[in-house]
Amino acid sequence: MSIPNWLTQDYIEEVLKLYHHDVTVRITNFDIKAAFGKGENYGGVMTRIKVSYDRLNSTMKEEKNLLVKNSYEDDEFAKEKMKPYDIFNREMSIYDQVLPKLNQLMAEIGDKDQLFANALYTDYKRQALIFEDLSQQGFVMANRIERLDVEHVQLILRKLAKMHATSAVLNEREKGCLEKYDRGFFNKYTDTYKTFFVNNFLSCARYLQRQPNSKYYADKIFAMEPYYMDIGLRCFTPTKGHVNVLAHGDVWTNNVMFKYDPETKKPIDVILIDFQYSFWGSPALDLHHFFNTSLKEPLRRNHQDALFQYYHHWFTETLGKLKYSSSPIPSLKTFHQHVEQKRFFALHSGVVIQPVMLNQDPTDADYQALMDVDEKAMNFKARLYNNNPIIQENLKFLLPYFDHKGLLEVDQ
Protein backbone atom coordinates (compact mmCIF):
# COMPACT_ATOMS: atom_id res chain seq x y z
CA MET A 1 0.00 0.00 0.00
CA SER A 2 1.26 3.48 -0.86
CA ILE A 3 1.91 6.22 1.69
CA PRO A 4 -0.17 9.41 1.19
CA ASN A 5 1.80 12.36 -0.20
CA TRP A 6 0.48 14.74 2.47
CA LEU A 7 1.57 12.50 5.34
CA THR A 8 4.88 14.28 5.92
CA GLN A 9 7.10 15.16 8.85
CA ASP A 10 5.70 18.69 8.84
CA TYR A 11 2.14 17.40 9.02
CA ILE A 12 2.86 15.12 11.99
CA GLU A 13 4.75 17.91 13.71
CA GLU A 14 1.63 20.10 13.53
CA VAL A 15 -0.47 17.23 14.91
CA LEU A 16 1.88 16.84 17.86
CA LYS A 17 1.75 20.59 18.56
CA LEU A 18 -2.03 20.37 18.78
CA TYR A 19 -1.93 17.20 20.87
CA HIS A 20 0.51 18.65 23.41
CA HIS A 21 -0.85 22.23 23.18
CA ASP A 22 2.77 23.19 22.65
CA VAL A 23 4.03 25.13 19.61
CA THR A 24 7.65 24.32 20.48
CA VAL A 25 7.43 20.68 19.32
CA ARG A 26 10.22 19.88 16.84
CA ILE A 27 10.60 16.43 15.28
CA THR A 28 14.21 15.19 15.24
CA ASN A 29 13.65 11.75 13.72
CA PHE A 30 10.86 10.58 11.42
CA ASP A 31 10.39 7.01 10.15
CA ILE A 32 7.37 6.07 8.03
CA LYS A 33 6.19 2.84 6.35
CA ALA A 34 3.03 1.12 5.16
CA ALA A 35 1.33 -0.84 7.94
CA PHE A 36 -0.08 -3.72 5.88
CA GLY A 37 0.80 -5.72 2.83
CA LYS A 38 -1.51 -6.61 -0.03
CA GLY A 39 -4.56 -8.64 0.99
CA GLU A 40 -4.17 -7.89 4.72
CA ASN A 41 -6.54 -4.93 4.89
CA TYR A 42 -9.31 -3.58 2.64
CA GLY A 43 -10.75 -0.80 4.83
CA GLY A 44 -8.44 2.08 3.94
CA VAL A 45 -4.78 3.12 3.88
CA MET A 46 -2.82 2.30 7.06
CA THR A 47 0.60 3.84 7.79
CA ARG A 48 2.97 3.40 10.73
CA ILE A 49 5.12 6.32 11.88
CA LYS A 50 7.84 6.45 14.52
CA VAL A 51 8.87 9.93 15.64
CA SER A 52 11.33 11.42 18.10
CA TYR A 53 10.84 15.04 19.07
CA ASP A 54 11.88 17.79 21.45
CA ARG A 55 9.85 20.36 23.36
CA LEU A 56 11.22 23.57 24.80
CA ASN A 57 10.00 22.88 28.33
CA SER A 58 10.96 19.21 28.37
CA THR A 59 14.47 18.03 29.19
CA MET A 60 13.94 14.59 27.69
CA LYS A 61 13.56 13.57 24.09
CA GLU A 62 10.08 12.15 23.51
CA GLU A 63 9.06 9.35 21.20
CA LYS A 64 5.74 8.22 19.79
CA ASN A 65 4.70 5.37 17.58
CA LEU A 66 1.67 6.37 15.55
CA LEU A 67 -0.80 4.59 13.33
CA VAL A 68 -2.48 6.71 10.66
CA LYS A 69 -5.64 5.52 8.95
CA ASN A 70 -7.09 7.37 5.97
CA SER A 71 -9.34 6.95 2.96
CA TYR A 72 -8.40 5.70 -0.49
CA GLU A 73 -7.92 9.30 -1.65
CA ASP A 74 -5.98 8.45 -4.84
CA ASP A 75 -8.17 5.51 -5.87
CA GLU A 76 -11.19 6.85 -7.74
CA PHE A 77 -12.77 3.40 -8.03
CA ALA A 78 -12.61 2.78 -4.27
CA LYS A 79 -13.76 6.31 -3.46
CA GLU A 80 -16.81 5.94 -5.69
CA LYS A 81 -17.76 2.54 -4.27
CA MET A 82 -17.28 3.58 -0.64
CA LYS A 83 -19.01 6.95 -0.95
CA PRO A 84 -22.59 5.71 -0.28
CA TYR A 85 -21.44 4.05 2.96
CA ASP A 86 -19.65 7.17 4.23
CA ILE A 87 -17.36 4.94 6.26
CA PHE A 88 -14.56 7.41 6.99
CA ASN A 89 -16.72 10.27 8.26
CA ARG A 90 -18.68 7.74 10.30
CA GLU A 91 -15.60 6.34 11.99
CA MET A 92 -14.23 9.80 12.73
CA SER A 93 -17.50 10.92 14.31
CA ILE A 94 -17.68 7.73 16.37
CA TYR A 95 -14.17 8.30 17.73
CA ASP A 96 -14.92 11.99 18.34
CA GLN A 97 -18.49 11.93 19.62
CA VAL A 98 -19.45 8.42 20.75
CA LEU A 99 -16.61 6.37 22.19
CA PRO A 100 -15.63 8.99 24.82
CA LYS A 101 -19.23 8.91 26.10
CA LEU A 102 -19.19 5.12 26.28
CA ASN A 103 -16.00 5.39 28.33
CA GLN A 104 -17.82 7.78 30.69
CA LEU A 105 -20.62 5.26 31.16
CA MET A 106 -18.07 2.59 31.99
CA ALA A 107 -16.56 4.91 34.60
CA GLU A 108 -20.04 5.61 36.01
CA ILE A 109 -20.33 1.99 37.14
CA GLY A 110 -16.69 1.71 38.18
CA ASP A 111 -15.73 -0.56 35.28
CA LYS A 112 -12.07 0.00 34.39
CA ASP A 113 -12.00 -2.15 31.24
CA GLN A 114 -10.46 -0.22 28.33
CA LEU A 115 -12.60 -1.03 25.31
CA PHE A 116 -11.07 1.14 22.58
CA ALA A 117 -7.91 2.85 21.42
CA ASN A 118 -7.94 6.62 21.84
CA ALA A 119 -7.57 8.84 18.78
CA LEU A 120 -4.90 11.55 19.09
CA TYR A 121 -6.20 13.54 16.15
CA THR A 122 -9.11 13.52 13.73
CA ASP A 123 -8.64 15.15 10.34
CA TYR A 124 -12.00 15.54 8.64
CA LYS A 125 -10.48 17.31 5.62
CA ARG A 126 -8.27 14.36 4.72
CA GLN A 127 -10.55 11.73 6.29
CA ALA A 128 -7.76 10.53 8.54
CA LEU A 129 -7.44 9.27 12.11
CA ILE A 130 -4.19 9.21 14.07
CA PHE A 131 -3.71 6.83 16.99
CA GLU A 132 -0.89 5.85 19.25
CA ASP A 133 0.32 2.54 17.87
CA LEU A 134 -0.98 -0.05 20.33
CA SER A 135 1.83 -2.42 19.40
CA GLN A 136 4.13 -0.26 21.52
CA GLN A 137 1.95 -1.02 24.54
CA GLY A 138 2.31 -4.75 23.92
CA PHE A 139 -0.83 -5.22 21.82
CA VAL A 140 -0.53 -7.32 18.67
CA MET A 141 -2.84 -8.90 16.14
CA ALA A 142 -3.51 -12.60 16.30
CA ASN A 143 -2.97 -14.78 13.25
CA ARG A 144 -6.00 -14.39 10.97
CA ILE A 145 -5.38 -17.73 9.27
CA GLU A 146 -5.04 -19.72 12.50
CA ARG A 147 -8.10 -17.96 14.02
CA LEU A 148 -9.01 -17.72 17.70
CA ASP A 149 -9.44 -20.16 20.58
CA VAL A 150 -11.89 -19.81 23.45
CA GLU A 151 -9.59 -17.69 25.63
CA HIS A 152 -9.22 -15.07 22.90
CA VAL A 153 -12.92 -15.22 22.05
CA GLN A 154 -14.13 -14.69 25.60
CA LEU A 155 -11.95 -11.59 25.99
CA ILE A 156 -13.53 -10.11 22.88
CA LEU A 157 -17.06 -11.05 23.90
CA ARG A 158 -16.69 -9.36 27.29
CA LYS A 159 -15.49 -6.09 25.74
CA LEU A 160 -18.02 -6.26 22.91
CA ALA A 161 -20.89 -6.86 25.33
CA LYS A 162 -19.89 -3.80 27.33
CA MET A 163 -19.61 -1.67 24.20
CA HIS A 164 -23.06 -2.80 23.09
CA ALA A 165 -24.66 -2.25 26.48
CA THR A 166 -23.20 1.21 27.04
CA SER A 167 -24.27 2.26 23.52
CA ALA A 168 -27.86 1.17 24.22
CA VAL A 169 -27.83 3.26 27.40
CA LEU A 170 -26.28 6.27 25.63
CA ASN A 171 -28.95 6.10 22.94
CA GLU A 172 -31.64 5.90 25.64
CA ARG A 173 -30.29 8.86 27.61
CA GLU A 174 -29.64 11.05 24.56
CA LYS A 175 -32.94 10.28 22.83
CA GLY A 176 -31.90 8.27 19.79
CA CYS A 177 -28.51 9.89 19.21
CA LEU A 178 -27.01 6.71 17.69
CA GLU A 179 -29.84 5.81 15.35
CA LYS A 180 -28.36 8.03 12.63
CA TYR A 181 -25.69 5.36 12.11
CA ASP A 182 -27.84 3.38 9.69
CA ARG A 183 -25.41 2.45 6.91
CA GLY A 184 -24.17 -1.01 7.76
CA PHE A 185 -23.14 -3.55 5.12
CA PHE A 186 -26.83 -3.88 4.18
CA ASN A 187 -28.80 -0.63 4.29
CA LYS A 188 -31.76 1.14 2.68
CA TYR A 189 -29.65 3.77 0.91
CA THR A 190 -27.45 1.66 -1.32
CA ASP A 191 -26.66 -1.86 -2.48
CA THR A 192 -23.24 -0.94 -3.87
CA TYR A 193 -21.64 -3.92 -2.14
CA LYS A 194 -23.88 -6.25 -4.13
CA THR A 195 -21.08 -6.81 -6.66
CA PHE A 196 -18.89 -8.08 -3.81
CA PHE A 197 -21.43 -10.04 -1.80
CA VAL A 198 -23.52 -11.66 -4.53
CA ASN A 199 -20.63 -12.44 -6.87
CA ASN A 200 -18.70 -14.11 -4.05
CA PHE A 201 -21.83 -16.12 -3.28
CA LEU A 202 -22.14 -17.15 -6.94
CA SER A 203 -18.44 -18.00 -7.11
CA CYS A 204 -19.09 -20.38 -4.24
CA ALA A 205 -21.97 -21.93 -6.21
CA ARG A 206 -19.79 -22.41 -9.29
CA TYR A 207 -17.17 -24.12 -7.13
CA LEU A 208 -19.86 -26.40 -5.66
CA GLN A 209 -21.12 -27.36 -9.12
CA ARG A 210 -17.84 -29.15 -9.73
CA GLN A 211 -17.84 -31.03 -6.43
CA PRO A 212 -19.41 -34.48 -5.91
CA ASN A 213 -22.87 -34.36 -4.30
CA SER A 214 -22.88 -30.55 -4.03
CA LYS A 215 -25.12 -29.56 -6.95
CA TYR A 216 -28.09 -29.37 -4.52
CA TYR A 217 -26.42 -26.51 -2.62
CA ALA A 218 -25.20 -24.81 -5.80
CA ASP A 219 -28.75 -24.74 -7.19
CA LYS A 220 -30.09 -23.22 -3.96
CA ILE A 221 -27.44 -20.50 -4.02
CA PHE A 222 -28.16 -19.65 -7.65
CA ALA A 223 -31.86 -19.39 -6.81
CA MET A 224 -31.12 -16.95 -3.96
CA GLU A 225 -29.26 -14.46 -6.17
CA PRO A 226 -32.20 -12.06 -6.85
CA TYR A 227 -33.23 -12.05 -3.18
CA TYR A 228 -29.87 -11.87 -1.43
CA MET A 229 -29.57 -8.13 -0.81
CA ASP A 230 -33.21 -7.82 0.30
CA ILE A 231 -32.76 -10.64 2.81
CA GLY A 232 -29.67 -8.92 4.14
CA LEU A 233 -31.51 -5.60 4.44
CA ARG A 234 -34.32 -7.20 6.46
CA CYS A 235 -31.71 -8.83 8.69
CA PHE A 236 -30.04 -5.46 9.37
CA THR A 237 -33.28 -3.65 10.14
CA PRO A 238 -33.48 -2.92 13.90
CA THR A 239 -36.06 -5.11 15.64
CA LYS A 240 -38.63 -3.23 17.70
CA GLY A 241 -39.04 -4.45 21.26
CA HIS A 242 -35.45 -5.75 21.45
CA VAL A 243 -32.36 -4.02 22.79
CA ASN A 244 -30.66 -2.46 19.79
CA VAL A 245 -27.08 -1.22 20.03
CA LEU A 246 -24.29 0.49 18.17
CA ALA A 247 -22.84 -2.66 16.62
CA HIS A 248 -19.16 -2.67 15.75
CA GLY A 249 -20.12 -3.90 12.29
CA ASP A 250 -16.95 -5.76 11.35
CA VAL A 251 -15.70 -7.78 14.31
CA TRP A 252 -13.02 -10.22 13.19
CA THR A 253 -9.44 -11.21 13.99
CA ASN A 254 -7.76 -8.22 12.31
CA ASN A 255 -10.05 -5.68 13.97
CA VAL A 256 -8.94 -6.46 17.52
CA MET A 257 -5.53 -6.38 19.20
CA PHE A 258 -4.41 -8.63 22.06
CA LYS A 259 -1.94 -8.30 24.89
CA TYR A 260 -0.29 -11.52 26.13
CA ASP A 261 1.22 -12.60 29.43
CA PRO A 262 4.97 -12.78 28.73
CA GLU A 263 5.39 -15.99 30.73
CA THR A 264 2.27 -18.03 29.97
CA LYS A 265 1.74 -16.54 26.47
CA LYS A 266 -1.98 -16.47 27.29
CA PRO A 267 -4.07 -13.50 26.13
CA ILE A 268 -4.84 -11.14 29.02
CA ASP A 269 -6.44 -8.13 27.31
CA VAL A 270 -7.95 -7.01 24.03
CA ILE A 271 -8.77 -3.67 22.38
CA LEU A 272 -11.50 -3.20 19.78
CA ILE A 273 -10.41 -1.19 16.71
CA ASP A 274 -11.86 -0.11 13.35
CA PHE A 275 -15.40 1.32 13.53
CA GLN A 276 -15.94 2.12 9.83
CA TYR A 277 -18.98 -0.10 9.48
CA SER A 278 -20.59 0.53 12.87
CA PHE A 279 -24.37 0.71 12.69
CA TRP A 280 -27.47 0.84 14.86
CA GLY A 281 -29.06 -2.60 15.04
CA SER A 282 -29.03 -6.02 16.65
CA PRO A 283 -26.05 -7.09 18.79
CA ALA A 284 -26.57 -10.59 17.38
CA LEU A 285 -25.19 -9.43 14.03
CA ASP A 286 -21.77 -8.71 15.51
CA LEU A 287 -21.75 -12.14 17.11
CA HIS A 288 -22.73 -13.98 13.93
CA HIS A 289 -20.06 -12.14 11.98
CA PHE A 290 -17.37 -12.75 14.59
CA PHE A 291 -18.20 -16.42 15.14
CA ASN A 292 -18.27 -17.20 11.41
CA THR A 293 -15.11 -15.38 10.39
CA SER A 294 -12.69 -15.76 13.27
CA LEU A 295 -13.25 -18.85 15.45
CA LYS A 296 -11.14 -21.96 15.30
CA GLU A 297 -12.82 -25.22 14.40
CA PRO A 298 -14.43 -27.03 16.16
CA LEU A 299 -15.19 -24.07 18.44
CA ARG A 300 -17.44 -22.56 15.78
CA ARG A 301 -19.15 -25.87 15.06
CA ASN A 302 -19.82 -27.13 18.55
CA HIS A 303 -19.71 -24.35 21.13
CA GLN A 304 -21.58 -21.30 19.86
CA ASP A 305 -24.46 -21.66 22.33
CA ALA A 306 -22.04 -21.47 25.26
CA LEU A 307 -20.40 -18.39 23.72
CA PHE A 308 -23.77 -16.69 23.21
CA GLN A 309 -24.47 -17.37 26.90
CA TYR A 310 -21.11 -15.92 27.94
CA TYR A 311 -21.80 -12.75 25.94
CA HIS A 312 -25.37 -12.53 27.31
CA HIS A 313 -24.06 -12.53 30.89
CA TRP A 314 -21.84 -9.47 30.38
CA PHE A 315 -24.35 -7.69 28.16
CA THR A 316 -27.29 -7.97 30.56
CA GLU A 317 -25.16 -7.33 33.64
CA THR A 318 -23.90 -4.04 32.18
CA LEU A 319 -27.40 -2.99 31.06
CA GLY A 320 -28.66 -3.68 34.57
CA LYS A 321 -25.90 -1.72 36.29
CA LEU A 322 -26.67 1.29 34.06
CA LYS A 323 -30.43 0.93 34.71
CA TYR A 324 -31.41 0.55 31.06
CA SER A 325 -35.20 0.62 30.67
CA SER A 326 -36.19 1.37 27.06
CA SER A 327 -37.06 -2.27 26.37
CA PRO A 328 -36.95 -5.46 28.44
CA ILE A 329 -33.46 -6.75 29.19
CA PRO A 330 -33.60 -10.11 27.40
CA SER A 331 -33.59 -13.44 29.18
CA LEU A 332 -31.14 -15.97 27.77
CA LYS A 333 -33.99 -17.79 26.02
CA THR A 334 -35.31 -14.58 24.44
CA PHE A 335 -31.80 -13.67 23.36
CA HIS A 336 -31.33 -17.05 21.67
CA GLN A 337 -34.61 -16.56 19.81
CA HIS A 338 -33.38 -13.19 18.56
CA VAL A 339 -30.07 -14.77 17.52
CA GLU A 340 -32.02 -17.19 15.32
CA GLN A 341 -33.94 -14.33 13.69
CA LYS A 342 -30.64 -12.78 12.60
CA ARG A 343 -28.80 -15.96 11.57
CA PHE A 344 -28.77 -15.06 7.86
CA PHE A 345 -25.76 -12.92 8.71
CA ALA A 346 -23.99 -16.06 9.90
CA LEU A 347 -24.50 -17.55 6.43
CA HIS A 348 -23.25 -14.33 4.82
CA SER A 349 -20.21 -14.11 7.09
CA GLY A 350 -19.22 -17.76 6.79
CA VAL A 351 -19.80 -18.31 3.07
CA VAL A 352 -19.17 -14.85 1.54
CA ILE A 353 -16.84 -12.99 3.92
CA GLN A 354 -14.60 -15.60 5.58
CA PRO A 355 -13.08 -16.71 2.24
CA VAL A 356 -11.72 -13.17 1.81
CA MET A 357 -10.41 -13.03 5.37
CA LEU A 358 -8.64 -16.39 5.09
CA ASN A 359 -7.23 -15.76 1.63
CA GLN A 360 -3.46 -16.35 1.48
CA ASP A 361 -2.94 -15.57 -2.20
CA PRO A 362 -1.94 -11.89 -2.64
CA THR A 363 -2.56 -12.00 -6.40
CA ASP A 364 -4.92 -9.09 -7.22
CA ALA A 365 -5.94 -8.98 -3.55
CA ASP A 366 -7.13 -5.39 -3.44
CA TYR A 367 -10.33 -3.42 -3.02
CA GLN A 368 -11.04 -3.35 -6.75
CA ALA A 369 -10.88 -7.15 -6.94
CA LEU A 370 -13.52 -7.33 -4.20
CA MET A 371 -15.88 -4.82 -5.76
CA ASP A 372 -15.48 -5.09 -9.53
CA VAL A 373 -16.87 -7.61 -12.02
CA ASP A 374 -14.14 -7.57 -14.67
CA GLU A 375 -12.14 -10.68 -15.53
CA LYS A 376 -9.42 -9.97 -12.95
CA ALA A 377 -11.96 -9.45 -10.17
CA MET A 378 -13.98 -12.54 -11.05
CA ASN A 379 -10.84 -14.68 -11.18
CA PHE A 380 -9.89 -13.38 -7.73
CA LYS A 381 -13.32 -14.32 -6.38
CA ALA A 382 -13.11 -17.78 -7.94
CA ARG A 383 -9.73 -18.44 -6.34
CA LEU A 384 -11.18 -17.73 -2.89
CA TYR A 385 -13.10 -21.02 -3.18
CA ASN A 386 -11.11 -23.02 -5.72
CA ASN A 387 -7.69 -22.64 -4.09
CA ASN A 388 -8.28 -22.62 -0.33
CA PRO A 389 -8.60 -26.04 1.36
CA ILE A 390 -9.65 -24.40 4.65
CA ILE A 391 -12.71 -22.83 3.02
CA GLN A 392 -13.50 -25.99 1.10
CA GLU A 393 -13.49 -28.02 4.32
CA ASN A 394 -15.60 -25.41 6.13
CA LEU A 395 -18.26 -25.47 3.42
CA LYS A 396 -18.77 -29.21 3.96
CA PHE A 397 -20.05 -28.39 7.44
CA LEU A 398 -21.59 -24.96 6.89
CA LEU A 399 -23.82 -25.64 3.91
CA PRO A 400 -25.78 -28.56 5.44
CA TYR A 401 -26.05 -26.61 8.70
CA PHE A 402 -27.40 -23.47 7.05
CA ASP A 403 -29.68 -25.53 4.81
CA HIS A 404 -31.21 -27.25 7.87
CA LYS A 405 -31.80 -23.78 9.37
CA GLY A 406 -33.72 -22.71 6.23
CA LEU A 407 -31.13 -20.09 5.35
CA LEU A 408 -30.73 -21.26 1.74
CA GLU A 409 -34.41 -20.62 1.00
CA VAL A 410 -35.60 -17.64 -1.01
CA ASP A 411 -38.65 -17.09 1.21
CA GLN A 412 -36.89 -16.83 4.60
Tab-separated table of C-alpha atoms in Angstrom, residues 194-403:
chain	number	residue	atom	x	y	z
A	194	LYS	CA	-23.877	-6.251	-4.134
A	195	THR	CA	-21.077	-6.807	-6.657
A	196	PHE	CA	-18.889	-8.078	-3.813
A	197	PHE	CA	-21.432	-10.039	-1.799
A	198	VAL	CA	-23.519	-11.658	-4.527
A	199	ASN	CA	-20.625	-12.440	-6.872
A	200	ASN	CA	-18.696	-14.109	-4.053
A	201	PHE	CA	-21.832	-16.124	-3.278
A	202	LEU	CA	-22.139	-17.147	-6.936
A	203	SER	CA	-18.438	-18.001	-7.109
A	204	CYS	CA	-19.094	-20.384	-4.238
A	205	ALA	CA	-21.967	-21.931	-6.206
A	206	ARG	CA	-19.787	-22.414	-9.287
A	207	TYR	CA	-17.172	-24.123	-7.129
A	208	LEU	CA	-19.861	-26.396	-5.662
A	209	GLN	CA	-21.124	-27.365	-9.119
A	210	ARG	CA	-17.842	-29.147	-9.731
A	211	GLN	CA	-17.838	-31.033	-6.429
A	212	PRO	CA	-19.412	-34.480	-5.907
A	213	ASN	CA	-22.868	-34.363	-4.296
A	214	SER	CA	-22.882	-30.549	-4.035
A	215	LYS	CA	-25.125	-29.559	-6.948
A	216	TYR	CA	-28.086	-29.371	-4.524
A	217	TYR	CA	-26.424	-26.510	-2.625
A	218	ALA	CA	-25.205	-24.809	-5.798
A	219	ASP	CA	-28.748	-24.741	-7.190
A	220	LYS	CA	-30.095	-23.220	-3.963
A	221	ILE	CA	-27.435	-20.504	-4.016
A	222	PHE	CA	-28.161	-19.651	-7.648
A	223	ALA	CA	-31.864	-19.387	-6.814
A	224	MET	CA	-31.117	-16.954	-3.961
A	225	GLU	CA	-29.263	-14.459	-6.166
A	226	PRO	CA	-32.195	-12.065	-6.855
A	227	TYR	CA	-33.227	-12.046	-3.183
A	228	TYR	CA	-29.867	-11.872	-1.431
A	229	MET	CA	-29.566	-8.133	-0.807
A	230	ASP	CA	-33.206	-7.822	0.301
A	231	ILE	CA	-32.764	-10.644	2.812
A	232	GLY	CA	-29.667	-8.916	4.144
A	233	LEU	CA	-31.512	-5.600	4.444
A	234	ARG	CA	-34.319	-7.198	6.463
A	235	CYS	CA	-31.707	-8.834	8.686
A	236	PHE	CA	-30.039	-5.458	9.365
A	237	THR	CA	-33.282	-3.648	10.141
A	238	PRO	CA	-33.476	-2.920	13.901
A	239	THR	CA	-36.060	-5.108	15.635
A	240	LYS	CA	-38.630	-3.231	17.703
A	241	GLY	CA	-39.044	-4.453	21.261
A	242	HIS	CA	-35.451	-5.749	21.451
A	243	VAL	CA	-32.361	-4.023	22.790
A	244	ASN	CA	-30.662	-2.457	19.792
A	245	VAL	CA	-27.083	-1.217	20.027
A	246	LEU	CA	-24.285	0.488	18.168
A	247	ALA	CA	-22.844	-2.657	16.622
A	248	HIS	CA	-19.161	-2.675	15.751
A	249	GLY	CA	-20.121	-3.897	12.293
A	250	ASP	CA	-16.955	-5.756	11.350
A	251	VAL	CA	-15.699	-7.785	14.308
A	252	TRP	CA	-13.020	-10.221	13.190
A	253	THR	CA	-9.442	-11.211	13.987
A	254	ASN	CA	-7.764	-8.223	12.314
A	255	ASN	CA	-10.054	-5.675	13.968
A	256	VAL	CA	-8.943	-6.459	17.516
A	257	MET	CA	-5.529	-6.385	19.202
A	258	PHE	CA	-4.412	-8.634	22.060
A	259	LYS	CA	-1.945	-8.302	24.893
A	260	TYR	CA	-0.292	-11.522	26.132
A	261	ASP	CA	1.218	-12.605	29.431
A	262	PRO	CA	4.974	-12.781	28.728
A	263	GLU	CA	5.385	-15.989	30.732
A	264	THR	CA	2.267	-18.026	29.974
A	265	LYS	CA	1.737	-16.537	26.466
A	266	LYS	CA	-1.981	-16.470	27.285
A	267	PRO	CA	-4.075	-13.502	26.130
A	268	ILE	CA	-4.836	-11.140	29.021
A	269	ASP	CA	-6.438	-8.134	27.313
A	270	VAL	CA	-7.953	-7.009	24.029
A	271	ILE	CA	-8.774	-3.674	22.378
A	272	LEU	CA	-11.501	-3.195	19.775
A	273	ILE	CA	-10.414	-1.191	16.710
A	274	ASP	CA	-11.859	-0.111	13.349
A	275	PHE	CA	-15.395	1.318	13.526
A	276	GLN	CA	-15.936	2.120	9.831
A	277	TYR	CA	-18.984	-0.095	9.480
A	278	SER	CA	-20.594	0.531	12.869
A	279	PHE	CA	-24.372	0.708	12.693
A	280	TRP	CA	-27.468	0.839	14.864
A	281	GLY	CA	-29.060	-2.599	15.036
A	282	SER	CA	-29.026	-6.015	16.645
A	283	PRO	CA	-26.053	-7.088	18.788
A	284	ALA	CA	-26.567	-10.592	17.377
A	285	LEU	CA	-25.189	-9.428	14.030
A	286	ASP	CA	-21.767	-8.705	15.506
A	287	LEU	CA	-21.753	-12.141	17.107
A	288	HIS	CA	-22.733	-13.982	13.927
A	289	HIS	CA	-20.057	-12.141	11.977
A	290	PHE	CA	-17.366	-12.747	14.586
A	291	PHE	CA	-18.199	-16.419	15.138
A	292	ASN	CA	-18.274	-17.202	11.409
A	293	THR	CA	-15.107	-15.383	10.390
A	294	SER	CA	-12.689	-15.758	13.271
A	295	LEU	CA	-13.254	-18.846	15.446
A	296	LYS	CA	-11.144	-21.959	15.302
A	297	GLU	CA	-12.818	-25.216	14.399
A	298	PRO	CA	-14.428	-27.035	16.163
A	299	LEU	CA	-15.191	-24.073	18.442
A	300	ARG	CA	-17.439	-22.559	15.784
A	301	ARG	CA	-19.151	-25.869	15.062
A	302	ASN	CA	-19.823	-27.126	18.552
A	303	HIS	CA	-19.707	-24.350	21.132
A	304	GLN	CA	-21.581	-21.303	19.865
A	305	ASP	CA	-24.458	-21.659	22.333
A	306	ALA	CA	-22.036	-21.472	25.263
A	307	LEU	CA	-20.405	-18.393	23.723
A	308	PHE	CA	-23.769	-16.690	23.213
A	309	GLN	CA	-24.475	-17.371	26.900
A	310	TYR	CA	-21.110	-15.923	27.936
A	311	TYR	CA	-21.801	-12.754	25.940
A	312	HIS	CA	-25.366	-12.533	27.309
A	313	HIS	CA	-24.059	-12.526	30.889
A	314	TRP	CA	-21.836	-9.469	30.378
A	315	PHE	CA	-24.353	-7.693	28.155
A	316	THR	CA	-27.294	-7.974	30.560
A	317	GLU	CA	-25.159	-7.333	33.642
A	318	THR	CA	-23.901	-4.040	32.175
A	319	LEU	CA	-27.397	-2.993	31.063
A	320	GLY	CA	-28.664	-3.683	34.568
A	321	LYS	CA	-25.897	-1.723	36.288
A	322	LEU	CA	-26.672	1.285	34.058
A	323	LYS	CA	-30.435	0.927	34.711
A	324	TYR	CA	-31.412	0.546	31.059
A	325	SER	CA	-35.200	0.622	30.674
A	326	SER	CA	-36.187	1.374	27.057
A	327	SER	CA	-37.059	-2.268	26.367
A	328	PRO	CA	-36.946	-5.463	28.438
A	329	ILE	CA	-33.460	-6.747	29.194
A	330	PRO	CA	-33.602	-10.115	27.403
A	331	SER	CA	-33.591	-13.438	29.181
A	332	LEU	CA	-31.141	-15.965	27.775
A	333	LYS	CA	-33.994	-17.792	26.019
A	334	THR	CA	-35.314	-14.582	24.442
A	335	PHE	CA	-31.803	-13.665	23.360
A	336	HIS	CA	-31.330	-17.052	21.674
A	337	GLN	CA	-34.608	-16.559	19.808
A	338	HIS	CA	-33.376	-13.193	18.556
A	339	VAL	CA	-30.075	-14.772	17.524
A	340	GLU	CA	-32.017	-17.192	15.321
A	341	GLN	CA	-33.938	-14.327	13.685
A	342	LYS	CA	-30.638	-12.783	12.603
A	343	ARG	CA	-28.803	-15.960	11.565
A	344	PHE	CA	-28.769	-15.063	7.863
A	345	PHE	CA	-25.761	-12.917	8.706
A	346	ALA	CA	-23.989	-16.062	9.902
A	347	LEU	CA	-24.500	-17.546	6.427
A	348	HIS	CA	-23.251	-14.331	4.825
A	349	SER	CA	-20.205	-14.105	7.094
A	350	GLY	CA	-19.223	-17.758	6.788
A	351	VAL	CA	-19.800	-18.306	3.069
A	352	VAL	CA	-19.175	-14.852	1.544
A	353	ILE	CA	-16.840	-12.988	3.924
A	354	GLN	CA	-14.599	-15.601	5.575
A	355	PRO	CA	-13.080	-16.709	2.245
A	356	VAL	CA	-11.720	-13.170	1.812
A	357	MET	CA	-10.407	-13.034	5.370
A	358	LEU	CA	-8.643	-16.394	5.090
A	359	ASN	CA	-7.231	-15.762	1.629
A	360	GLN	CA	-3.465	-16.348	1.481
A	361	ASP	CA	-2.936	-15.572	-2.201
A	362	PRO	CA	-1.943	-11.889	-2.644
A	363	THR	CA	-2.563	-11.996	-6.404
A	364	ASP	CA	-4.922	-9.090	-7.222
A	365	ALA	CA	-5.940	-8.983	-3.545
A	366	ASP	CA	-7.133	-5.388	-3.438
A	367	TYR	CA	-10.335	-3.418	-3.016
A	368	GLN	CA	-11.042	-3.353	-6.750
A	369	ALA	CA	-10.885	-7.147	-6.944
A	370	LEU	CA	-13.523	-7.325	-4.201
A	371	MET	CA	-15.876	-4.821	-5.759
A	372	ASP	CA	-15.476	-5.094	-9.535
A	373	VAL	CA	-16.866	-7.613	-12.017
A	374	ASP	CA	-14.144	-7.569	-14.674
A	375	GLU	CA	-12.143	-10.675	-15.526
A	376	LYS	CA	-9.421	-9.967	-12.951
A	377	ALA	CA	-11.958	-9.450	-10.168
A	378	MET	CA	-13.981	-12.543	-11.049
A	379	ASN	CA	-10.840	-14.679	-11.178
A	380	PHE	CA	-9.890	-13.380	-7.732
A	381	LYS	CA	-13.324	-14.325	-6.380
A	382	ALA	CA	-13.113	-17.785	-7.943
A	383	ARG	CA	-9.726	-18.436	-6.340
A	384	LEU	CA	-11.176	-17.730	-2.891
A	385	TYR	CA	-13.100	-21.015	-3.179
A	386	ASN	CA	-11.110	-23.019	-5.721
A	387	ASN	CA	-7.691	-22.635	-4.094
A	388	ASN	CA	-8.283	-22.622	-0.330
A	389	PRO	CA	-8.603	-26.040	1.358
A	390	ILE	CA	-9.654	-24.400	4.654
A	391	ILE	CA	-12.714	-22.829	3.020
A	392	GLN	CA	-13.496	-25.994	1.103
A	393	GLU	CA	-13.493	-28.015	4.324
A	394	ASN	CA	-15.602	-25.412	6.135
A	395	LEU	CA	-18.256	-25.471	3.417
A	396	LYS	CA	-18.772	-29.211	3.960
A	397	PHE	CA	-20.048	-28.388	7.443
A	398	LEU	CA	-21.595	-24.959	6.890
A	399	LEU	CA	-23.824	-25.642	3.908
A	400	PRO	CA	-25.777	-28.563	5.440
A	401	TYR	CA	-26.047	-26.608	8.704
A	402	PHE	CA	-27.404	-23.465	7.045
A	403	ASP	CA	-29.680	-25.532	4.812
